[in-house]
PDB file of C-alpha atoms in Angstrom:
ATOM      1  CA  MET A  27     147.901  68.724  44.473  1.00 92.00           C
ATOM      2  CA  LEU A  28     151.013  66.777  43.529  1.00 92.00           C
ATOM      3  CA  LYS A  29     152.551  67.136  40.069  1.00 94.00           C
ATOM      4  CA  LYS A  30     151.760  63.503  39.279  1.00 94.00           C
ATOM      5  CA  ASP A  31     148.100  64.195  40.086  1.00 92.00           C
ATOM      6  CA  VAL A  32     148.061  67.308  37.902  1.00 93.00           C
ATOM      7  CA  LEU A  33     149.123  65.136  34.969  1.00 92.00           C
ATOM      8  CA  LYS A  34     146.062  62.939  35.521  1.00 91.00           C
ATOM      9  CA  GLN A  35     143.644  65.813  34.901  1.00 92.00           C
ATOM     10  CA  ILE A  36     141.983  66.301  31.502  1.00 89.00           C
ATOM     11  CA  THR A  37     140.907  69.954  31.781  1.00 92.00           C
ATOM     12  CA  THR A  38     140.265  72.798  34.205  1.00 92.00           C
ATOM     13  CA  PRO A  39     138.967  73.933  36.641  1.00 94.00           C
ATOM     14  CA  LEU A  40     140.452  71.316  38.954  1.00 92.00           C
ATOM     15  CA  GLY A  41     137.739  69.584  40.943  1.00 89.00           C
ATOM     16  CA  GLY A  42     135.007  70.720  38.550  1.00 92.00           C
ATOM     17  CA  PRO A  43     136.158  70.045  34.980  1.00 92.00           C
ATOM     18  CA  ALA A  44     134.453  71.694  32.025  1.00 93.00           C
ATOM     19  CA  PHE A  45     133.786  68.269  30.485  1.00 93.00           C
ATOM     20  CA  PRO A  46     134.311  64.596  31.357  1.00 91.00           C
ATOM     21  CA  LYS A  47     136.522  62.051  29.673  1.00 89.00           C
ATOM     22  CA  GLY A  48     134.932  60.351  26.657  1.00 84.00           C
ATOM     23  CA  PRO A  49     133.999  58.448  24.624  1.00 88.00           C
ATOM     24  CA  PHE A  50     130.852  60.427  23.893  1.00 93.00           C
ATOM     25  CA  LYS A  51     127.870  58.411  22.725  1.00 95.00           C
ATOM     26  CA  PHE A  52     124.732  59.969  21.231  1.00 96.00           C
ATOM     27  CA  ASN A  53     121.291  58.385  21.279  1.00 97.00           C
ATOM     28  CA  ASN A  54     118.585  59.629  18.894  1.00 98.00           C
ATOM     29  CA  ARG A  55     120.827  62.289  17.357  1.00 98.00           C
ATOM     30  CA  GLU A  56     118.675  64.132  14.812  1.00 98.00           C
ATOM     31  CA  TYR A  57     120.001  65.882  11.697  1.00 98.00           C
ATOM     32  CA  LEU A  58     118.549  68.434   9.320  1.00 98.00           C
ATOM     33  CA  ASN A  59     120.987  68.748   6.398  1.00 98.00           C
ATOM     34  CA  ILE A  60     120.565  71.108   3.458  1.00 98.00           C
ATOM     35  CA  THR A  61     123.143  70.998   0.658  1.00 98.00           C
ATOM     36  CA  TYR A  62     123.246  74.074  -1.547  1.00 98.00           C
ATOM     37  CA  ARG A  63     125.216  75.617  -4.382  1.00 98.00           C
ATOM     38  CA  THR A  64     127.207  78.742  -3.569  1.00 98.00           C
ATOM     39  CA  ASP A  65     129.919  80.990  -5.013  1.00 97.00           C
ATOM     40  CA  LEU A  66     133.096  79.013  -5.791  1.00 97.00           C
ATOM     41  CA  ASP A  67     135.398  82.007  -5.306  1.00 96.00           C
ATOM     42  CA  ALA A  68     133.927  82.601  -1.846  1.00 97.00           C
ATOM     43  CA  LEU A  69     134.696  78.981  -0.925  1.00 97.00           C
ATOM     44  CA  LYS A  70     138.283  79.191  -2.143  1.00 95.00           C
ATOM     45  CA  ARG A  71     138.868  82.283   0.003  1.00 96.00           C
ATOM     46  CA  ILE A  72     138.034  80.466   3.246  1.00 96.00           C
ATOM     47  CA  VAL A  73     139.068  76.822   2.750  1.00 97.00           C
ATOM     48  CA  PRO A  74     142.667  76.407   3.945  1.00 96.00           C
ATOM     49  CA  GLU A  75     145.415  74.691   1.999  1.00 95.00           C
ATOM     50  CA  PRO A  76     146.300  71.853   1.578  1.00 96.00           C
ATOM     51  CA  LEU A  77     142.555  71.120   1.261  1.00 97.00           C
ATOM     52  CA  GLU A  78     141.184  71.527  -2.247  1.00 97.00           C
ATOM     53  CA  VAL A  79     137.730  72.700  -3.348  1.00 97.00           C
ATOM     54  CA  GLU A  80     136.383  71.236  -6.571  1.00 92.00           C
ATOM     55  CA  GLU A  81     132.664  72.078  -6.524  1.00 95.00           C
ATOM     56  CA  PRO A  82     130.733  75.118  -5.235  1.00 98.00           C
ATOM     57  CA  PHE A  83     128.728  73.206  -2.615  1.00 98.00           C
ATOM     58  CA  VAL A  84     128.040  73.750   1.088  1.00 98.00           C
ATOM     59  CA  LYS A  85     126.108  71.631   3.578  1.00 98.00           C
ATOM     60  CA  PHE A  86     124.183  73.539   6.233  1.00 98.00           C
ATOM     61  CA  GLU A  87     123.333  71.315   9.185  1.00 98.00           C
ATOM     62  CA  ILE A  88     121.437  71.434  12.457  1.00 98.00           C
ATOM     63  CA  MET A  89     121.858  68.573  14.933  1.00 98.00           C
ATOM     64  CA  TYR A  90     119.670  68.021  17.983  1.00 98.00           C
ATOM     65  CA  MET A  91     121.257  65.800  20.638  1.00 98.00           C
ATOM     66  CA  PRO A  92     118.697  64.836  23.305  1.00 98.00           C
ATOM     67  CA  ASP A  93     120.969  62.273  25.002  1.00 97.00           C
ATOM     68  CA  ALA A  94     124.764  62.699  24.893  1.00 96.00           C
ATOM     69  CA  THR A  95     126.760  60.854  27.551  1.00 95.00           C
ATOM     70  CA  GLY A  96     128.637  63.296  29.760  1.00 94.00           C
ATOM     71  CA  LEU A  97     127.342  66.338  27.870  1.00 96.00           C
ATOM     72  CA  GLY A  98     123.575  66.184  28.350  1.00 96.00           C
ATOM     73  CA  ARG A  99     121.129  67.672  25.856  1.00 97.00           C
ATOM     74  CA  TYR A 100     122.002  70.311  23.294  1.00 98.00           C
ATOM     75  CA  THR A 101     121.705  71.545  19.706  1.00 98.00           C
ATOM     76  CA  GLU A 102     124.381  72.677  17.272  1.00 98.00           C
ATOM     77  CA  SER A 103     124.469  74.042  13.759  1.00 98.00           C
ATOM     78  CA  GLY A 104     127.043  74.970  11.159  1.00 97.00           C
ATOM     79  CA  GLN A 105     128.417  74.740   7.646  1.00 98.00           C
ATOM     80  CA  VAL A 106     130.631  72.026   6.150  1.00 98.00           C
ATOM     81  CA  ILE A 107     132.276  72.213   2.744  1.00 98.00           C
ATOM     82  CA  PRO A 108     133.064  69.283   0.420  1.00 98.00           C
ATOM     83  CA  VAL A 109     136.845  69.108  -0.082  1.00 98.00           C
ATOM     84  CA  THR A 110     139.609  66.772  -1.226  1.00 97.00           C
ATOM     85  CA  TYR A 111     142.844  65.989   0.612  1.00 96.00           C
ATOM     86  CA  ASN A 112     145.437  63.710  -0.998  1.00 93.00           C
ATOM     87  CA  GLY A 113     142.714  62.210  -3.140  1.00 93.00           C
ATOM     88  CA  ILE A 114     140.398  61.614  -0.159  1.00 93.00           C
ATOM     89  CA  LYS A 115     136.967  63.204  -0.487  1.00 96.00           C
ATOM     90  CA  GLY A 116     135.641  64.626   2.738  1.00 97.00           C
ATOM     91  CA  GLU A 117     134.222  67.738   4.373  1.00 98.00           C
ATOM     92  CA  TYR A 118     135.836  70.782   5.939  1.00 98.00           C
ATOM     93  CA  SER A 119     134.101  71.959   9.102  1.00 98.00           C
ATOM     94  CA  HIS A 120     133.891  75.714   8.594  1.00 98.00           C
ATOM     95  CA  CYS A 121     131.828  76.941  11.565  1.00 98.00           C
ATOM     96  CA  MET A 122     129.580  75.646  14.353  1.00 98.00           C
ATOM     97  CA  TYR A 123     127.149  77.387  16.718  1.00 98.00           C
ATOM     98  CA  VAL A 124     126.296  75.478  19.905  1.00 98.00           C
ATOM     99  CA  ASP A 125     124.102  76.084  22.962  1.00 98.00           C
ATOM    100  CA  ASN A 126     125.985  73.904  25.479  1.00 97.00           C
ATOM    101  CA  HIS A 127     129.252  74.904  27.180  1.00 97.00           C
ATOM    102  CA  PRO A 128     130.671  71.380  27.832  1.00 96.00           C
ATOM    103  CA  ALA A 129     130.094  70.534  24.156  1.00 97.00           C
ATOM    104  CA  ILE A 130     131.866  73.732  23.085  1.00 97.00           C
ATOM    105  CA  ALA A 131     134.776  73.190  25.474  1.00 96.00           C
ATOM    106  CA  VAL A 132     135.426  69.541  24.639  1.00 95.00           C
ATOM    107  CA  GLY A 133     134.964  70.177  20.927  1.00 95.00           C
ATOM    108  CA  ARG A 134     137.606  72.921  20.913  1.00 95.00           C
ATOM    109  CA  GLU A 135     140.063  71.601  23.527  1.00 93.00           C
ATOM    110  CA  ALA A 136     140.068  67.853  22.933  1.00 91.00           C
ATOM    111  CA  SER A 137     139.556  68.107  19.178  1.00 93.00           C
ATOM    112  CA  ALA A 138     139.320  71.008  16.738  1.00 95.00           C
ATOM    113  CA  TYR A 139     135.642  71.639  16.071  1.00 96.00           C
ATOM    114  CA  PRO A 140     135.165  75.374  15.291  1.00 97.00           C
ATOM    115  CA  LYS A 141     132.469  75.898  17.925  1.00 98.00           C
ATOM    116  CA  LYS A 142     131.080  79.190  19.195  1.00 98.00           C
ATOM    117  CA  LEU A 143     128.181  79.980  21.494  1.00 98.00           C
ATOM    118  CA  GLY A 144     124.888  80.296  19.617  1.00 98.00           C
ATOM    119  CA  ALA A 145     121.219  79.355  19.869  1.00 98.00           C
ATOM    120  CA  PRO A 146     120.181  76.798  17.230  1.00 98.00           C
ATOM    121  CA  ARG A 147     116.788  75.058  17.357  1.00 98.00           C
ATOM    122  CA  LEU A 148     115.245  72.112  15.517  1.00 98.00           C
ATOM    123  CA  PHE A 149     111.482  71.582  15.771  1.00 98.00           C
ATOM    124  CA  ILE A 150     108.301  70.615  13.917  1.00 98.00           C
ATOM    125  CA  ASP A 151     105.890  73.358  12.888  1.00 98.00           C
ATOM    126  CA  SER A 152     102.705  71.704  11.619  1.00 98.00           C
ATOM    127  CA  ASP A 153     103.856  69.803   8.499  1.00 98.00           C
ATOM    128  CA  THR A 154     107.314  71.406   8.364  1.00 98.00           C
ATOM    129  CA  LEU A 155     110.668  70.575   9.936  1.00 98.00           C
ATOM    130  CA  VAL A 156     112.210  73.884  10.981  1.00 98.00           C
ATOM    131  CA  GLY A 157     115.759  74.788  11.935  1.00 98.00           C
ATOM    132  CA  THR A 158     116.739  78.225  13.193  1.00 98.00           C
ATOM    133  CA  VAL A 159     120.033  79.696  14.382  1.00 98.00           C
ATOM    134  CA  ASP A 160     120.398  82.842  16.480  1.00 98.00           C
ATOM    135  CA  TYR A 161     123.667  84.533  17.423  1.00 98.00           C
ATOM    136  CA  GLY A 162     123.011  86.670  20.444  1.00 98.00           C
ATOM    137  CA  SER A 163     119.610  88.215  19.844  1.00 98.00           C
ATOM    138  CA  LEU A 164     119.843  88.160  16.036  1.00 98.00           C
ATOM    139  CA  ARG A 165     118.648  85.499  13.588  1.00 98.00           C
ATOM    140  CA  ILE A 166     121.391  84.244  11.235  1.00 98.00           C
ATOM    141  CA  ALA A 167     119.643  81.254   9.597  1.00 98.00           C
ATOM    142  CA  ASN A 168     116.175  79.892   8.813  1.00 98.00           C
ATOM    143  CA  ALA A 169     115.837  76.384   7.340  1.00 98.00           C
ATOM    144  CA  THR A 170     112.634  74.564   6.407  1.00 98.00           C
ATOM    145  CA  MET A 171     111.942  71.104   5.010  1.00 98.00           C
ATOM    146  CA  GLY A 172     108.773  69.157   4.300  1.00 98.00           C
ATOM    147  CA  TYR A 173     108.323  66.743   7.226  1.00 98.00           C
ATOM    148  CA  LYS A 174     108.974  63.112   6.217  1.00 98.00           C
ATOM    149  CA  HIS A 175     107.868  63.516   2.607  1.00 98.00           C
ATOM    150  CA  GLN A 176     109.957  60.734   1.040  1.00 98.00           C
ATOM    151  CA  PRO A 177     112.108  57.927   2.504  1.00 98.00           C
ATOM    152  CA  LEU A 178     115.847  58.316   1.981  1.00 98.00           C
ATOM    153  CA  ASP A 179     117.981  55.252   1.316  1.00 98.00           C
ATOM    154  CA  PHE A 180     119.835  54.299   4.523  1.00 98.00           C
ATOM    155  CA  ASP A 181     123.136  53.803   2.685  1.00 97.00           C
ATOM    156  CA  LYS A 182     122.946  57.339   1.286  1.00 97.00           C
ATOM    157  CA  ALA A 183     122.078  58.671   4.748  1.00 98.00           C
ATOM    158  CA  ARG A 184     125.070  56.852   6.210  1.00 97.00           C
ATOM    159  CA  GLU A 185     127.354  58.373   3.559  1.00 95.00           C
ATOM    160  CA  GLU A 186     126.171  61.856   4.543  1.00 95.00           C
ATOM    161  CA  ILE A 187     127.006  61.332   8.210  1.00 95.00           C
ATOM    162  CA  THR A 188     130.223  59.337   7.918  1.00 96.00           C
ATOM    163  CA  ALA A 189     132.242  61.383   5.420  1.00 95.00           C
ATOM    164  CA  PRO A 190     135.771  62.200   6.680  1.00 96.00           C
ATOM    165  CA  THR A 191     135.808  65.601   8.369  1.00 97.00           C
ATOM    166  CA  PHE A 192     138.776  67.983   8.338  1.00 98.00           C
ATOM    167  CA  MET A 193     139.225  70.729  10.943  1.00 97.00           C
ATOM    168  CA  LEU A 194     141.761  73.416  11.866  1.00 97.00           C
ATOM    169  CA  LYS A 195     143.242  73.367  15.368  1.00 96.00           C
ATOM    170  CA  ILE A 196     144.820  76.716  16.206  1.00 95.00           C
ATOM    171  CA  MET A 197     146.145  77.538  19.695  1.00 94.00           C
ATOM    172  CA  PRO A 198     148.348  80.516  20.624  1.00 93.00           C
ATOM    173  CA  ASP A 199     151.103  80.407  23.241  1.00 93.00           C
ATOM    174  CA  PHE A 200     151.288  82.816  26.198  1.00 92.00           C
ATOM    175  CA  ASP A 201     153.264  85.302  24.089  1.00 92.00           C
ATOM    176  CA  GLY A 202     150.646  85.375  21.341  1.00 89.00           C
ATOM    177  CA  LYS A 203     152.650  83.294  18.890  1.00 91.00           C
ATOM    178  CA  LEU A 204     151.135  80.148  17.473  1.00 91.00           C
ATOM    179  CA  ARG A 205     151.859  77.070  19.555  1.00 94.00           C
ATOM    180  CA  ILE A 206     149.639  74.686  17.577  1.00 95.00           C
ATOM    181  CA  CYS A 207     148.454  75.090  13.990  1.00 95.00           C
ATOM    182  CA  GLU A 208     147.343  71.772  12.547  1.00 96.00           C
ATOM    183  CA  LEU A 209     144.858  70.171  10.215  1.00 97.00           C
ATOM    184  CA  LEU A 210     142.975  67.296  11.837  1.00 97.00           C
ATOM    185  CA  ARG A 211     140.855  64.526  10.385  1.00 96.00           C
ATOM    186  CA  THR A 212     138.053  62.555  12.000  1.00 95.00           C
ATOM    187  CA  GLN A 213     135.395  60.131  10.771  1.00 93.00           C
ATOM    188  CA  ILE A 214     132.341  58.596  12.409  1.00 93.00           C
ATOM    189  CA  THR A 215     132.325  54.816  11.998  1.00 88.00           C
ATOM    190  CA  ASP A 216     130.083  53.627  14.850  1.00 93.00           C
ATOM    191  CA  ILE A 217     126.617  54.625  13.625  1.00 97.00           C
ATOM    192  CA  THR A 218     123.103  53.197  13.428  1.00 97.00           C
ATOM    193  CA  ILE A 219     120.603  54.833  11.070  1.00 98.00           C
ATOM    194  CA  LYS A 220     117.104  54.703  12.558  1.00 98.00           C
ATOM    195  CA  GLU A 221     115.169  56.923  10.146  1.00 98.00           C
ATOM    196  CA  ALA A 222     116.060  58.848   6.974  1.00 98.00           C
ATOM    197  CA  TRP A 223     113.883  61.174   4.921  1.00 98.00           C
ATOM    198  CA  THR A 224     114.164  63.727   2.142  1.00 98.00           C
ATOM    199  CA  GLY A 225     111.855  66.396   0.756  1.00 98.00           C
ATOM    200  CA  PRO A 226     111.568  69.986  -0.450  1.00 98.00           C
ATOM    201  CA  ALA A 227     113.660  72.502   1.475  1.00 98.00           C
ATOM    202  CA  ARG A 228     114.595  76.162   1.649  1.00 98.00           C
ATOM    203  CA  LEU A 229     117.401  78.008   3.443  1.00 98.00           C
ATOM    204  CA  GLN A 230     117.847  81.684   4.329  1.00 98.00           C
ATOM    205  CA  LEU A 231     121.111  83.098   5.705  1.00 98.00           C
ATOM    206  CA  PHE A 232     121.377  86.584   7.218  1.00 98.00           C
ATOM    207  CA  GLU A 233     124.394  88.879   7.404  1.00 98.00           C
ATOM    208  CA  HIS A 234     126.277  89.111  10.706  1.00 98.00           C
ATOM    209  CA  ALA A 235     129.795  90.434  11.339  1.00 98.00           C
ATOM    210  CA  LEU A 236     130.750  87.707  13.851  1.00 98.00           C
ATOM    211  CA  ALA A 237     128.644  84.830  12.530  1.00 98.00           C
ATOM    212  CA  PRO A 238     129.168  85.237   8.766  1.00 97.00           C
ATOM    213  CA  MET A 239     127.454  82.141   7.387  1.00 98.00           C
ATOM    214  CA  ALA A 240     125.884  84.394   4.752  1.00 98.00           C
ATOM    215  CA  ASP A 241     129.355  84.930   3.257  1.00 98.00           C
ATOM    216  CA  LEU A 242     128.609  81.613   1.526  1.00 98.00           C
ATOM    217  CA  PRO A 243     125.342  82.670  -0.158  1.00 98.00           C
ATOM    218  CA  VAL A 244     122.563  80.258  -1.031  1.00 98.00           C
ATOM    219  CA  LEU A 245     122.254  80.186  -4.815  1.00 98.00           C
ATOM    220  CA  GLU A 246     120.330  76.918  -5.201  1.00 98.00           C
ATOM    221  CA  VAL A 247     119.150  74.217  -2.779  1.00 98.00           C
ATOM    222  CA  LEU A 248     120.307  70.841  -4.117  1.00 98.00           C
ATOM    223  CA  HIS A 249     119.343  68.264  -1.488  1.00 98.00           C
ATOM    224  CA  ALA A 250     117.848  67.987   1.986  1.00 98.00           C
ATOM    225  CA  SER A 251     117.761  65.180   4.514  1.00 98.00           C
ATOM    226  CA  HIS A 252     116.255  64.470   7.927  1.00 98.00           C
ATOM    227  CA  ILE A 253     118.132  61.650   9.667  1.00 98.00           C
ATOM    228  CA  LEU A 254     117.808  60.004  13.096  1.00 98.00           C
ATOM    229  CA  THR A 255     120.836  58.088  14.405  1.00 98.00           C
ATOM    230  CA  ASP A 256     122.738  56.565  17.290  1.00 98.00           C
ATOM    231  CA  LEU A 257     126.484  57.132  17.053  1.00 97.00           C
ATOM    232  CA  THR A 258     129.795  57.563  18.854  1.00 94.00           C
ATOM    233  CA  VAL A 259     132.048  60.534  18.143  1.00 90.00           C
ATOM    234  CA  SER A 260     135.357  59.285  16.792  1.00 88.00           C
ATOM    235  CA  THR A 261     138.865  60.356  17.763  1.00 87.00           C
ATOM    236  CA  ALA A 262     140.768  62.793  15.581  1.00 92.00           C
ATOM    237  CA  THR A 263     144.169  62.405  13.946  1.00 93.00           C
ATOM    238  CA  ARG A 264     146.649  65.044  12.816  1.00 95.00           C
ATOM    239  CA  VAL A 265     147.167  65.099   9.062  1.00 95.00           C
ATOM    240  CA  TYR A 266     149.161  68.301   8.569  1.00 95.00           C
ATOM    241  CA  ASN A 267     151.338  70.523  10.762  1.00 95.00           C
ATOM    242  CA  TYR A 268     151.441  74.094   9.424  1.00 94.00           C
ATOM    243  CA  LEU A 269     154.257  75.150  11.763  1.00 93.00           C
ATOM    244  CA  ASP A 270     156.615  72.543  10.338  1.00 88.00           C
ATOM    245  CA  ASP A 271     155.016  72.526   6.893  1.00 72.00           C
ATOM    246  CA  GLU A 272     154.845  68.788   7.454  1.00 63.00           C
ATOM    247  CA  GLU A 273     152.376  66.248   6.207  1.00 66.00           C
ATOM    248  CA  THR A 274     151.781  63.653   8.917  1.00 62.00           C
ATOM    249  CA  TYR A 275     149.189  61.507   7.160  1.00 53.00           C
ATOM    250  CA  SER A 276     148.597  60.114   3.717  1.00 51.00           C
ATOM    251  CA  PRO A 277     146.536  57.160   2.457  1.00 47.00           C
ATOM    252  CA  SER A 278     149.722  55.086   2.293  1.00 43.00           C
ATOM    253  CA  LYS A 279     150.695  55.707   5.919  1.00 41.00           C
ATOM    254  CA  THR A 280     149.351  53.727   8.846  1.00 35.00           C
ATOM    255  CA  GLU A 281     150.606  55.753  11.793  1.00 38.00           C
ATOM    256  CA  GLU A 282     148.132  58.091  13.462  1.00 41.00           C
ATOM    257  CA  VAL A 283     148.622  60.733  16.112  1.00 37.00           C
ATOM    258  CA  GLU A 284     145.815  60.799  18.721  1.00 39.00           C
ATOM    259  CA  VAL A 285     144.771  64.289  19.645  1.00 38.00           C
ATOM    260  CA  SER A 286     141.461  63.521  21.357  1.00 38.00           C
ATOM    261  CA  LEU A 287     140.792  62.500  24.927  1.00 37.00           C
ATOM    262  CA  GLN A 288     138.077  60.116  23.749  1.00 39.00           C
ATOM    263  CA  LYS A 289     139.802  56.786  24.425  1.00 34.00           C
TER     264      LYS A 289
END
């Protein structure tokens, strides 16, 4: 393969890439979101500067994607934390557990989603919407919500899904030193809300050394939502470079640095 042809590739292995070029569109993407109160000191220990934590809240989420262009069908789960950056309110993506390799690979390589292999599920059990997450053979989360108890305002549902999301992109060089250490920002703008519901909910998190969601304990469930959408995953931009201690984005700046292959 000629050098000029190597530069046309988006990932390896050559001839059988781990994921295709985007954009990635999702039809009938289904969310179970549970927002809960946790320990503020625990949050401050894990949220990286220059992000700021103001309230002791966490959103646990499970997303079932039955139809994702280029990626197929899969489910993912994780925790996001409300934060502020330069006066912008958003969410920090803390951890994600996913059952689909192309989704893991593209999320980590082309963006900065903190994805690991796991086994989340979202299903209906009689009158209850149930979300579970296993890591290996062990259960790390059980979530339940009353199935379609009360309609949720579509504008509020849209706000839940479209909040700016901040993520850490960390990549070592061949010698083990950091080659990339950046804070990225993304935001979903192309979205259609099809259904939105709320109702009573409960969440249990279980201790695990390598999937430590329980390090952010559930003290009180504050809100739950069940949302069905169509959407397109947006590109990410770099907002902070830790290696240069350089801010590359602020609300007053217009330039953006594309770091995603989703063109």
